mmCIF file of C-alpha atoms in Angstrom:
data_model
loop_
_atom_site.group_PDB
_atom_site.id
_atom_site.type_symbol
_atom_site.label_atom_id
_atom_site.label_comp_id
_atom_site.label_asym_id
_atom_site.label_seq_id
_atom_site.Cartn_x
_atom_site.Cartn_y
_atom_site.Cartn_z
ATOM 1 C CA MET C 9 -19.051 1.442 -1.239
ATOM 2 C CA THR C 10 -22.745 1.395 -0.181
ATOM 3 C CA CYS C 11 -24.485 2.060 -3.399
ATOM 4 C CA ARG C 12 -28.167 3.255 -3.065
ATOM 5 C CA PHE C 13 -30.436 3.525 -6.081
ATOM 6 C CA ARG C 14 -33.433 5.762 -6.945
ATOM 7 C CA PRO C 15 -35.317 5.837 -10.222
ATOM 8 C CA LEU C 16 -34.694 8.568 -12.615
ATOM 9 C CA LEU C 17 -36.684 9.210 -15.675
ATOM 10 C CA LEU C 18 -34.597 10.245 -18.685
ATOM 11 C CA ALA C 19 -36.116 10.339 -22.123
ATOM 12 C CA GLY C 20 -38.959 8.210 -20.923
ATOM 13 C CA VAL C 21 -36.578 5.503 -19.756
ATOM 14 C CA ALA C 22 -36.345 4.558 -15.961
ATOM 15 C CA LEU C 23 -32.613 4.257 -15.080
ATOM 16 C CA SER C 24 -31.122 3.237 -11.798
ATOM 17 C CA VAL C 25 -28.614 5.769 -10.660
ATOM 18 C CA SER C 26 -25.885 5.302 -8.182
ATOM 19 C CA LEU C 27 -25.837 7.901 -5.415
ATOM 20 C CA PHE C 28 -22.840 8.676 -3.545
ATOM 21 C CA PRO C 29 -22.921 10.702 -0.472
ATOM 22 C CA ALA C 30 -21.996 14.307 -0.980
ATOM 23 C CA ALA C 31 -19.220 14.056 1.842
ATOM 24 C CA ALA C 32 -17.652 10.794 1.533
ATOM 25 C CA SER C 33 -17.068 9.506 4.978
ATOM 26 C CA ALA C 34 -14.708 6.993 6.456
ATOM 27 C CA ALA C 35 -17.102 4.104 6.020
ATOM 28 C CA ASN C 36 -17.939 4.654 2.271
ATOM 29 C CA LEU C 37 -15.233 2.743 0.444
ATOM 30 C CA PRO C 38 -15.913 -1.156 0.213
ATOM 31 C CA PRO C 39 -14.149 -4.038 1.642
ATOM 32 C CA ILE C 40 -10.979 -5.108 -0.111
ATOM 33 C CA ARG C 41 -11.947 -8.667 -0.731
ATOM 34 C CA THR C 42 -14.876 -9.543 -2.854
ATOM 35 C CA SER C 43 -17.858 -11.625 -1.517
ATOM 36 C CA ALA C 44 -21.494 -12.383 -2.372
ATOM 37 C CA SER C 45 -22.491 -8.921 -1.050
ATOM 38 C CA ASN C 46 -19.300 -7.006 -2.248
ATOM 39 C CA ALA C 47 -18.963 -7.781 -5.997
ATOM 40 C CA VAL C 48 -17.094 -5.609 -8.427
ATOM 41 C CA ALA C 49 -19.253 -3.210 -10.147
ATOM 42 C CA GLU C 50 -20.706 -4.994 -13.279
ATOM 43 C CA CYS C 51 -20.255 -1.701 -15.341
ATOM 44 C CA ALA C 52 -16.565 -1.517 -14.248
ATOM 45 C CA THR C 53 -15.144 -3.308 -17.307
ATOM 46 C CA PRO C 54 -11.646 -2.815 -18.678
ATOM 47 C CA GLY C 55 -13.045 -1.041 -21.711
ATOM 48 C CA ARG C 56 -14.949 1.552 -19.674
ATOM 49 C CA LEU C 57 -12.122 2.074 -17.108
ATOM 50 C CA MET C 58 -9.521 2.615 -19.925
ATOM 51 C CA ALA C 59 -11.902 5.017 -21.514
ATOM 52 C CA PHE C 60 -12.254 6.887 -18.107
ATOM 53 C CA LEU C 61 -8.412 7.041 -17.779
ATOM 54 C CA LYS C 62 -7.865 8.220 -21.335
ATOM 55 C CA GLU C 63 -10.362 11.153 -20.966
ATOM 56 C CA ARG C 64 -7.990 12.281 -18.132
ATOM 57 C CA ASN C 65 -4.862 11.727 -19.703
ATOM 58 C CA PRO C 66 -5.407 12.191 -23.534
ATOM 59 C CA LYS C 67 -1.542 11.411 -24.100
ATOM 60 C CA LEU C 68 -1.725 7.977 -22.521
ATOM 61 C CA ASP C 69 0.904 5.715 -24.107
ATOM 62 C CA SER C 70 -0.656 2.845 -26.080
ATOM 63 C CA ARG C 71 1.378 0.230 -24.100
ATOM 64 C CA TYR C 72 -1.229 0.747 -21.382
ATOM 65 C CA ASP C 73 -4.083 -0.352 -23.625
ATOM 66 C CA GLU C 74 -4.508 -3.606 -21.928
ATOM 67 C CA LEU C 75 -3.877 -2.226 -18.298
ATOM 68 C CA GLY C 76 -7.636 -2.619 -17.522
ATOM 69 C CA SER C 77 -7.593 -6.093 -18.540
ATOM 70 C CA HIS C 78 -4.584 -6.954 -16.389
ATOM 71 C CA TYR C 79 -6.372 -5.456 -13.257
ATOM 72 C CA MET C 80 -9.472 -7.519 -14.046
ATOM 73 C CA ARG C 81 -7.561 -10.792 -14.755
ATOM 74 C CA HIS C 82 -5.336 -10.623 -11.611
ATOM 75 C CA GLY C 83 -8.190 -9.105 -9.433
ATOM 76 C CA GLU C 84 -10.482 -11.860 -10.141
ATOM 77 C CA ALA C 85 -7.868 -14.622 -9.498
ATOM 78 C CA LEU C 86 -6.975 -12.926 -6.087
ATOM 79 C CA GLY C 87 -10.605 -12.247 -5.105
ATOM 80 C CA VAL C 88 -10.115 -8.612 -4.743
ATOM 81 C CA ARG C 89 -12.111 -5.304 -5.557
ATOM 82 C CA TRP C 90 -9.789 -4.677 -8.321
ATOM 83 C CA ASP C 91 -12.085 -1.713 -9.510
ATOM 84 C CA TYR C 92 -11.193 0.310 -6.509
ATOM 85 C CA ALA C 93 -7.374 -0.820 -6.769
ATOM 86 C CA PHE C 94 -7.537 0.632 -10.304
ATOM 87 C CA PHE C 95 -8.993 3.958 -8.833
ATOM 88 C CA GLN C 96 -5.989 3.908 -6.413
ATOM 89 C CA MET C 97 -3.567 3.468 -9.286
ATOM 90 C CA ILE C 98 -5.043 6.472 -10.921
ATOM 91 C CA LEU C 99 -4.560 8.471 -7.667
ATOM 92 C CA GLU C 100 -1.092 7.133 -7.023
ATOM 93 C CA THR C 101 0.192 7.784 -10.578
ATOM 94 C CA GLY C 102 -1.766 10.955 -11.445
ATOM 95 C CA HIS C 103 -3.680 9.095 -14.294
ATOM 96 C CA LEU C 104 -0.306 7.504 -15.313
ATOM 97 C CA THR C 105 1.499 10.852 -15.854
ATOM 98 C CA TYR C 106 4.116 9.928 -13.169
ATOM 99 C CA LYS C 107 4.993 13.387 -11.837
ATOM 100 C CA GLY C 108 6.667 12.107 -8.644
ATOM 101 C CA ASP C 109 9.552 10.000 -7.931
ATOM 102 C CA VAL C 110 8.267 6.866 -9.613
ATOM 103 C CA ARG C 111 8.889 6.565 -13.430
ATOM 104 C CA ALA C 112 6.754 4.995 -16.082
ATOM 105 C CA ASP C 113 9.136 2.329 -17.088
ATOM 106 C CA GLN C 114 9.173 0.884 -13.550
ATOM 107 C CA ASN C 115 5.675 -0.516 -14.159
ATOM 108 C CA ASN C 116 5.068 0.384 -10.437
ATOM 109 C CA PHE C 117 1.321 1.352 -10.196
ATOM 110 C CA ALA C 118 1.179 1.849 -6.524
ATOM 111 C CA GLY C 119 4.468 3.496 -5.491
ATOM 112 C CA LEU C 120 5.719 0.355 -3.673
ATOM 113 C CA GLY C 121 8.982 1.172 -2.166
ATOM 114 C CA ALA C 122 8.846 4.891 -3.182
ATOM 115 C CA THR C 123 9.194 6.386 0.312
ATOM 116 C CA GLY C 124 9.878 10.059 -0.709
ATOM 117 C CA LYS C 125 13.158 12.146 -0.984
ATOM 118 C CA GLY C 126 13.852 10.667 -4.531
ATOM 119 C CA ALA C 127 13.381 6.961 -3.697
ATOM 120 C CA ARG C 128 12.130 5.496 -6.832
ATOM 121 C CA GLY C 129 10.743 2.310 -5.257
ATOM 122 C CA GLU C 130 10.503 -1.235 -6.893
ATOM 123 C CA ARG C 131 10.764 -1.998 -10.599
ATOM 124 C CA PHE C 132 8.754 -4.713 -12.282
ATOM 125 C CA SER C 133 9.564 -6.549 -15.570
ATOM 126 C CA ASP C 134 6.210 -5.792 -17.371
ATOM 127 C CA ILE C 135 2.933 -4.147 -16.826
ATOM 128 C CA SER C 136 1.124 -7.343 -16.011
ATOM 129 C CA THR C 137 3.687 -7.988 -13.212
ATOM 130 C CA GLY C 138 3.470 -4.590 -11.875
ATOM 131 C CA VAL C 139 -0.479 -4.800 -11.751
ATOM 132 C CA ARG C 140 -0.062 -8.271 -9.877
ATOM 133 C CA ALA C 141 2.258 -6.703 -7.321
ATOM 134 C CA HIS C 142 -0.094 -3.923 -6.651
ATOM 135 C CA LEU C 143 -3.080 -6.155 -6.148
ATOM 136 C CA GLU C 144 -1.006 -8.563 -3.982
ATOM 137 C CA HIS C 145 -0.056 -5.765 -1.735
ATOM 138 C CA VAL C 146 -3.707 -4.695 -1.381
ATOM 139 C CA VAL C 147 -4.768 -8.298 -0.433
ATOM 140 C CA MET C 148 -1.963 -8.218 2.149
ATOM 141 C CA TYR C 149 -3.590 -5.122 3.765
ATOM 142 C CA SER C 150 -6.830 -7.300 3.957
ATOM 143 C CA GLY C 151 -5.478 -9.727 6.334
ATOM 144 C CA GLU C 152 -4.717 -12.561 3.905
ATOM 145 C CA ARG C 153 -1.309 -13.889 3.437
ATOM 146 C CA VAL C 154 0.014 -13.895 -0.063
ATOM 147 C CA GLU C 155 2.299 -16.697 -1.052
ATOM 148 C CA ASN C 156 5.559 -15.985 -2.922
ATOM 149 C CA PRO C 157 4.451 -12.188 -3.554
ATOM 150 C CA VAL C 158 5.957 -10.299 -6.644
ATOM 151 C CA ALA C 159 7.041 -7.385 -4.510
ATOM 152 C CA GLU C 160 9.864 -7.450 -2.180
ATOM 153 C CA ARG C 161 8.098 -4.880 -0.105
ATOM 154 C CA THR C 162 4.998 -7.076 0.409
ATOM 155 C CA ARG C 163 7.282 -10.078 1.241
ATOM 156 C CA ASN C 164 9.109 -8.080 3.856
ATOM 157 C CA ILE C 165 5.885 -6.459 5.502
ATOM 158 C CA GLN C 166 4.219 -9.928 5.718
ATOM 159 C CA ASP C 167 7.373 -11.817 7.084
ATOM 160 C CA TRP C 168 7.883 -9.251 9.975
ATOM 161 C CA GLY C 169 4.253 -8.881 10.747
ATOM 162 C CA VAL C 170 4.252 -5.065 10.348
ATOM 163 C CA LEU C 171 0.590 -5.075 9.817
ATOM 164 C CA THR C 172 -0.481 -7.961 12.060
ATOM 165 C CA SER C 173 -1.292 -6.049 15.318
ATOM 166 C CA TRP C 174 -3.526 -3.499 13.097
ATOM 167 C CA GLN C 175 -5.307 -6.063 11.347
ATOM 168 C CA LYS C 176 -6.180 -8.104 14.638
ATOM 169 C CA GLY C 177 -8.105 -4.900 15.589
ATOM 170 C CA PHE C 178 -10.830 -5.541 13.238
ATOM 171 C CA SER C 179 -13.944 -7.698 13.722
ATOM 172 C CA ARG C 180 -15.179 -7.036 10.187
ATOM 173 C CA PRO C 181 -13.635 -7.217 6.659
ATOM 174 C CA ILE C 182 -10.961 -4.494 6.175
ATOM 175 C CA THR C 183 -12.094 -1.944 3.683
ATOM 176 C CA TYR C 184 -10.208 0.444 1.276
ATOM 177 C CA THR C 185 -10.940 3.103 3.726
ATOM 178 C CA ASP C 186 -8.952 1.300 6.489
ATOM 179 C CA LEU C 187 -6.201 0.745 3.854
ATOM 180 C CA ALA C 188 -6.151 4.415 2.822
ATOM 181 C CA LYS C 189 -5.613 5.549 6.470
ATOM 182 C CA LYS C 190 -2.710 3.074 7.021
ATOM 183 C CA TRP C 191 -1.279 3.679 3.502
ATOM 184 C CA ALA C 192 -1.195 7.549 3.710
ATOM 185 C CA PRO C 193 -1.415 8.166 7.534
ATOM 186 C CA GLY C 194 -0.701 11.848 7.177
ATOM 187 C CA SER C 195 -3.212 12.560 4.315
ATOM 188 C CA ARG C 196 -6.689 13.749 5.157
ATOM 189 C CA ARG C 197 -7.708 13.567 1.552
ATOM 190 C CA TYR C 198 -6.449 10.195 0.434
ATOM 191 C CA THR C 199 -9.717 8.423 1.102
ATOM 192 C CA ARG C 200 -11.904 11.322 -0.281
ATOM 193 C CA ASP C 201 -9.672 11.416 -3.432
ATOM 194 C CA MET C 202 -10.154 7.685 -4.112
ATOM 195 C CA GLN C 203 -13.858 8.276 -3.533
ATOM 196 C CA THR C 204 -13.969 11.250 -5.868
ATOM 197 C CA ILE C 205 -12.311 9.208 -8.675
ATOM 198 C CA ALA C 206 -14.847 6.403 -8.075
ATOM 199 C CA THR C 207 -17.836 8.535 -8.006
ATOM 200 C CA ARG C 208 -16.820 10.277 -11.369
ATOM 201 C CA PHE C 209 -16.492 6.917 -12.917
ATOM 202 C CA PHE C 210 -19.613 5.553 -11.668
ATOM 203 C CA GLU C 211 -21.536 8.725 -12.589
ATOM 204 C CA GLY C 212 -19.950 8.808 -16.039
ATOM 205 C CA PRO C 213 -18.470 5.977 -18.032
ATOM 206 C CA CYS C 214 -20.328 3.586 -15.888
ATOM 207 C CA ARG C 215 -23.506 4.505 -17.645
ATOM 208 C CA GLU C 216 -21.994 4.631 -21.138
ATOM 209 C CA PRO C 217 -21.837 1.843 -23.692
ATOM 210 C CA ASP C 218 -18.663 -0.319 -23.163
ATOM 211 C CA PRO C 219 -16.154 0.674 -25.992
ATOM 212 C CA ARG C 220 -14.601 -2.819 -25.853
ATOM 213 C CA PRO C 221 -17.096 -5.219 -24.476
ATOM 214 C CA GLU C 222 -15.344 -8.239 -25.884
ATOM 215 C CA LEU C 223 -12.527 -7.806 -23.304
ATOM 216 C CA VAL C 224 -14.526 -9.304 -20.303
ATOM 217 C CA ALA C 225 -15.419 -12.428 -22.549
ATOM 218 C CA GLU C 226 -11.732 -12.845 -23.368
ATOM 219 C CA ILE C 227 -10.656 -12.646 -19.884
ATOM 220 C CA ARG C 228 -12.970 -14.961 -18.454
ATOM 221 C CA GLY C 229 -12.792 -17.402 -21.438
ATOM 222 C CA THR C 230 -16.487 -17.173 -22.300
ATOM 223 C CA SER C 231 -18.169 -16.913 -25.612
ATOM 224 C CA GLY C 232 -20.123 -13.896 -26.716
ATOM 225 C CA GLN C 233 -19.754 -10.240 -25.554
ATOM 226 C CA ALA C 234 -19.809 -8.640 -22.236
ATOM 227 C CA VAL C 235 -22.788 -6.522 -21.226
ATOM 228 C CA ALA C 236 -22.578 -3.446 -23.312
ATOM 229 C CA HIS C 237 -24.551 -1.112 -21.133
ATOM 230 C CA LYS C 238 -25.294 -0.956 -17.443
ATOM 231 C CA SER C 239 -26.619 2.216 -15.885
ATOM 232 C CA ALA C 240 -25.038 1.685 -12.561
ATOM 233 C CA PRO C 241 -22.876 -0.570 -10.464
ATOM 234 C CA PRO C 242 -24.674 -3.267 -8.492
ATOM 235 C CA GLU C 243 -25.692 -2.359 -4.865
ATOM 236 C CA THR C 244 -23.058 -3.500 -2.269
ATOM 237 C CA THR C 245 -23.131 -3.215 1.370
ATOM 238 C CA VAL C 246 -20.249 -2.704 3.844
ATOM 239 C CA SER C 247 -20.785 -5.516 6.259
ATOM 240 C CA THR C 248 -19.989 -4.718 9.882
ATOM 241 C CA LEU C 249 -19.440 -8.352 10.595
ATOM 242 C CA PRO C 250 -16.882 -10.763 9.204
ATOM 243 C CA SER C 251 -17.937 -12.462 6.075
ATOM 244 C CA ALA C 252 -18.360 -16.256 5.828
ATOM 245 C CA PRO C 253 -15.240 -17.981 4.862
ATOM 246 C CA GLU C 254 -14.929 -18.407 1.048
ATOM 247 C CA ALA C 255 -12.748 -20.404 -1.179
ATOM 248 C CA LYS C 256 -9.584 -18.452 -2.101
ATOM 249 C CA PRO C 257 -7.365 -18.733 -4.868
ATOM 250 C CA ASP C 258 -4.141 -20.866 -4.391
ATOM 251 C CA VAL C 259 -1.969 -17.941 -4.260
ATOM 252 C CA VAL C 260 -3.714 -16.771 -1.044
ATOM 253 C CA ALA C 261 -3.709 -18.588 2.189
ATOM 254 C CA LYS C 262 -5.365 -17.815 5.470
ATOM 255 C CA VAL C 263 -3.392 -15.546 7.891
ATOM 256 C CA GLU C 264 -1.127 -17.519 10.078
ATOM 257 C CA LYS C 265 1.759 -16.964 12.383
ATOM 258 C CA LYS C 266 4.983 -17.985 10.578
ATOM 259 C CA PRO C 267 8.493 -17.650 11.911
ATOM 260 C CA PRO C 268 10.291 -14.878 9.992
ATOM 261 C CA GLN C 269 12.611 -15.981 7.333
ATOM 262 C CA VAL C 270 16.197 -15.819 8.174
ATOM 263 C CA GLN C 271 17.549 -12.548 6.687
ATOM 264 C CA THR C 272 20.744 -11.897 5.080
ATOM 265 C CA ALA C 273 22.680 -8.646 4.746
ATOM 266 C CA SER C 274 21.187 -8.098 1.198
ATOM 267 C CA MET C 275 17.791 -8.083 2.716
ATOM 268 C CA THR C 276 15.939 -5.156 4.593
ATOM 269 C CA PRO C 277 15.703 -5.415 8.303
ATOM 270 C CA SER C 278 12.713 -4.565 10.398
ATOM 271 C CA VAL C 279 13.452 -1.348 12.176
ATOM 272 C CA THR C 280 11.610 0.282 15.147
ATOM 273 C CA LEU C 281 12.161 3.353 17.404
ATOM 274 C CA LEU C 282 11.590 2.434 21.040
ATOM 275 C CA ASN C 283 11.753 5.902 22.659
ATOM 276 C CA PRO C 284 10.291 8.630 20.492
ATOM 277 C CA SER C 285 10.231 12.068 22.268
ATOM 278 C CA GLU C 286 7.459 14.716 22.276
ATOM 279 C CA ALA C 287 9.965 16.884 20.228
ATOM 280 C CA ASP C 288 9.906 14.371 17.392
ATOM 281 C CA GLU C 289 7.607 15.685 14.476
ATOM 282 C CA PRO C 290 4.800 13.356 13.274
ATOM 283 C CA VAL C 291 5.171 12.048 9.778
ATOM 284 C CA LYS C 292 2.848 14.009 7.581
ATOM 285 C CA ALA C 293 2.075 13.200 3.860
ATOM 286 C CA VAL C 294 1.551 15.698 1.183
ATOM 287 C CA GLU C 295 -2.170 16.164 0.499
ATOM 288 C CA ALA C 296 -3.432 15.861 -3.078
ATOM 289 C CA SER C 297 -6.425 17.951 -3.818
ATOM 290 C CA VAL C 298 -9.324 16.725 -5.842
ATOM 291 C CA SER C 299 -8.531 19.379 -8.562
ATOM 292 C CA VAL C 300 -4.986 18.379 -8.804
ATOM 293 C CA VAL C 301 -6.079 14.613 -9.119
ATOM 294 C CA GLU C 302 -8.487 15.496 -11.939
ATOM 295 C CA GLU C 303 -5.904 17.604 -13.867
ATOM 296 C CA ALA C 304 -3.273 14.865 -13.665
ATOM 297 C CA VAL C 305 -0.595 17.275 -12.966
ATOM 298 C CA ALA C 306 0.461 15.709 -9.546
ATOM 299 C CA THR C 307 0.740 12.326 -8.039
ATOM 300 C CA VAL C 308 0.510 10.913 -4.718
ATOM 301 C CA ASP C 309 4.047 9.596 -4.969
ATOM 302 C CA ASP C 310 5.205 12.628 -2.974
ATOM 303 C CA GLN C 311 3.201 11.708 -0.034
ATOM 304 C CA ALA C 312 5.609 8.847 1.039
ATOM 305 C CA THR C 313 2.360 6.906 0.885
ATOM 306 C CA VAL C 314 3.703 3.486 1.291
ATOM 307 C CA GLU C 315 3.437 2.379 4.906
ATOM 308 C CA VAL C 316 5.080 5.581 6.464
ATOM 309 C CA ALA C 317 6.960 4.606 9.638
ATOM 310 C CA ALA C 318 10.003 5.665 11.595
ATOM 311 C CA LEU C 319 13.372 5.002 10.125
ATOM 312 C CA PRO C 320 16.803 6.234 11.152
ATOM 313 C CA SER C 321 18.148 9.011 8.899
ATOM 314 C CA GLY C 322 19.464 7.524 5.756
ATOM 315 C CA ALA C 323 17.091 4.465 5.721
ATOM 316 C CA ALA C 324 17.023 2.579 2.480
ATOM 317 C CA ALA C 325 13.803 2.698 0.317
ATOM 318 C CA GLY C 326 11.436 -0.159 0.690
ATOM 319 C CA ALA C 327 12.487 -1.037 4.270
ATOM 320 C CA ALA C 328 9.968 -3.209 6.067
ATOM 321 C CA VAL C 329 9.232 -1.234 9.165
ATOM 322 C CA THR C 330 6.990 -1.383 12.271
ATOM 323 C CA PRO C 331 4.761 1.744 12.175
ATOM 324 C CA GLN C 332 5.011 3.778 15.421
ATOM 325 C CA LYS C 333 2.927 6.688 15.939
ATOM 326 C CA ASP C 334 4.614 10.058 16.014
ATOM 327 C CA ALA C 335 7.945 8.301 15.656
ATOM 328 C CA PRO C 336 9.982 9.782 12.465
ATOM 329 C CA PRO C 337 13.650 10.073 12.579
ATOM 330 C CA ALA C 338 14.780 11.943 15.679
ATOM 331 C CA LYS C 339 15.484 15.726 15.160
ATOM 332 C CA ALA C 340 15.845 16.997 18.685
ATOM 333 C CA LYS C 341 19.244 18.394 19.281
ATOM 334 C CA GLY C 342 21.617 16.935 21.729
ATOM 335 C CA SER C 343 19.318 13.957 22.269
ATOM 336 C CA CYS C 344 19.612 10.245 21.925
ATOM 337 C CA ARG C 345 17.148 7.506 20.527
ATOM 338 C CA VAL C 346 17.224 3.639 20.865
ATOM 339 C CA TRP C 347 16.195 1.504 17.876
ATOM 340 C CA THR C 348 15.848 -2.175 17.239
ATOM 341 C CA ALA C 349 16.562 -3.920 13.797
ATOM 342 C CA SER C 350 16.696 -7.396 12.932
ATOM 343 C CA TYR C 351 18.249 -9.787 10.283
ATOM 344 C CA GLY C 352 16.588 -12.674 12.237
ATOM 345 C CA GLY C 353 19.467 -13.870 14.264
ATOM 346 C CA SER C 354 19.722 -14.462 18.017
ATOM 347 C CA LYS C 355 22.920 -12.463 18.716
ATOM 348 C CA ALA C 356 22.810 -8.649 19.027
ATOM 349 C CA ILE C 357 25.035 -5.695 18.239
ATOM 350 C CA ILE C 358 24.726 -2.107 19.337
ATOM 351 C CA ILE C 359 25.533 0.326 16.566
ATOM 352 C CA LYS C 360 26.008 4.011 17.389
ATOM 353 C CA ALA C 361 25.621 6.698 14.888
ATOM 354 C CA VAL C 362 25.053 10.601 15.116
ATOM 355 C CA GLN C 363 22.820 12.520 12.892
ATOM 356 C CA ASP C 364 21.837 16.064 13.368
ATOM 357 C CA ALA C 365 23.287 16.248 16.936
ATOM 358 C CA THR C 366 21.126 13.148 17.801
ATOM 359 C CA THR C 367 22.836 9.953 18.996
ATOM 360 C CA ASN C 368 21.112 6.888 17.752
ATOM 361 C CA TYR C 369 21.826 3.439 19.347
ATOM 362 C CA THR C 370 20.554 0.623 17.358
ATOM 363 C CA VAL C 371 20.222 -2.941 18.801
ATOM 364 C CA LEU C 372 20.705 -4.996 15.772
ATOM 365 C CA ASP C 373 19.856 -8.701 15.889
ATOM 366 C CA VAL C 374 22.422 -10.668 13.717
ATOM 367 C CA ASN C 375 23.060 -14.198 12.826
ATOM 368 C CA GLU C 376 25.901 -16.136 14.263
ATOM 369 C CA GLY C 377 28.914 -16.239 11.865
ATOM 370 C CA ALA C 378 27.545 -13.158 9.789
ATOM 371 C CA GLU C 379 27.826 -10.573 12.596
ATOM 372 C CA LYS C 380 30.313 -8.333 10.921
ATOM 373 C CA ARG C 381 28.717 -8.542 7.426
ATOM 374 C CA GLU C 382 25.312 -7.619 8.644
ATOM 375 C CA ALA C 383 26.402 -4.941 10.824
ATOM 376 C CA ASP C 384 28.300 -3.439 7.929
ATOM 377 C CA ALA C 385 25.233 -3.648 5.623
ATOM 378 C CA TYR C 386 23.065 -1.994 8.190
ATOM 379 C CA ILE C 387 25.550 0.789 8.721
ATOM 380 C CA ASN C 388 25.971 1.358 5.180
ATOM 381 C CA ALA C 389 22.226 1.630 4.572
ATOM 382 C CA TYR C 390 20.926 3.100 7.790
ATOM 383 C CA ALA C 391 23.699 4.528 9.906
ATOM 384 C CA LYS C 392 26.313 6.383 7.802
ATOM 385 C CA GLY C 393 29.416 6.975 9.706
ATOM 386 C CA GLY C 394 28.318 4.623 12.503
ATOM 387 C CA ALA C 395 30.239 1.893 14.448
ATOM 388 C CA SER C 396 29.458 -1.046 16.507
ATOM 389 C CA VAL C 397 30.017 -0.434 20.218
ATOM 390 C CA GLY C 398 29.229 -3.724 21.785
ATOM 391 C CA GLU C 399 28.284 -7.401 20.934
ATOM 392 C CA PHE C 400 25.719 -9.412 23.103
ATOM 393 C CA SER C 401 24.498 -12.903 23.201
ATOM 394 C CA SER C 402 20.885 -11.624 23.214
ATOM 395 C CA GLN C 403 18.642 -8.711 22.350
ATOM 396 C CA SER C 404 17.602 -8.219 25.932
ATOM 397 C CA GLN C 405 21.321 -7.890 27.106
ATOM 398 C CA ALA C 406 21.923 -5.389 24.299
ATOM 399 C CA LEU C 407 18.888 -3.240 25.089
ATOM 400 C CA GLU C 408 19.796 -2.979 28.817
ATOM 401 C CA LYS C 409 23.026 -1.582 27.735
ATOM 402 C CA ALA C 410 21.516 0.574 25.114
ATOM 403 C CA PHE C 411 19.282 2.309 27.661
ATOM 404 C CA GLU C 412 22.110 2.702 29.945
ATOM 405 C CA LEU C 413 23.864 4.677 27.177
ATOM 406 C CA CYS C 414 20.630 6.419 26.360
ATOM 407 C CA PRO C 415 18.298 6.672 29.326
ATOM 408 C CA GLU C 416 16.016 9.388 27.614
ATOM 409 C CA GLY C 417 12.333 8.323 26.932
#
């Protein structure tokens, strides 16, 4: 967020007031990673953030009292703008009212794996772990590799390079605006709603005394109290150039190409549609209005916000997929589609399944010795009623046959 200041006289005291553009544009949300020019707002303390949250959800369960502290603790360890991750959490959960598919007892604060149509998504053992999972997922979007991530979804997306080509398109630090466009590609309001939440915090509680100033000192292990009152967040500038390399915590390593781990049938394969047709409908996310966000009566859970991408009908929640523009499950009647999916092996099987009068041919990479087990697992999760129609020594041979069977596209 580029924060500009102007003096404002109030009761004879000069205050610095953060100005936010009336119409938040795509460049306004800050970079995901912290740096010398992109620090977390000083007024964004656990005490103020929780006061802001409780104003909008007066019935907030007391078990969330330390939620802001968890975001600060894990956020500083990971070097991430955790204040904006907190705002995203508010948007995703509807101020922790959980009106969508995700339930409160899952400790899932970003809808990880909740891909719509009743899919609950991942479950984490406690609030701290759930916060860590959210922040690690955000770090992953920034282009940094998270070692041993908490969330299975984060691990799958990393191992299969789902975001790699997208990330390589940036010559500057990736921002929360970039994240929002990828996270909720069908929503025109996701970025603006995050901006609205941030603006209301910075123009409200940010300028009020911290109700629990001792929390910052406790988290950082310092003596004394945190700054009790700051009128506005520090000025930050969204850089158009890559920032200088900085020391990163042990949990994060520089992006590097790694061979995908060998998957088993219990893991989620990477799935890609190769020949989408013009008849296929683009994936659209339900848009959340600002008023709905403020009333905390609906959440972004129903947006299928988590890396929306094409999957065969019946795909399991939390699948790590390669996003393809305008490539949802095929719906054209009497047509066919060719997909690829992989458990990491060198052999390939063609699986045929019919859904809504559309014949789907999936070229599934399988591991030698586990062909039947992995094919059965894929059919059970992705291609109900399907069957293997051929086994090949390589994916290229299987693809040639698949496009003979389905020359469309």
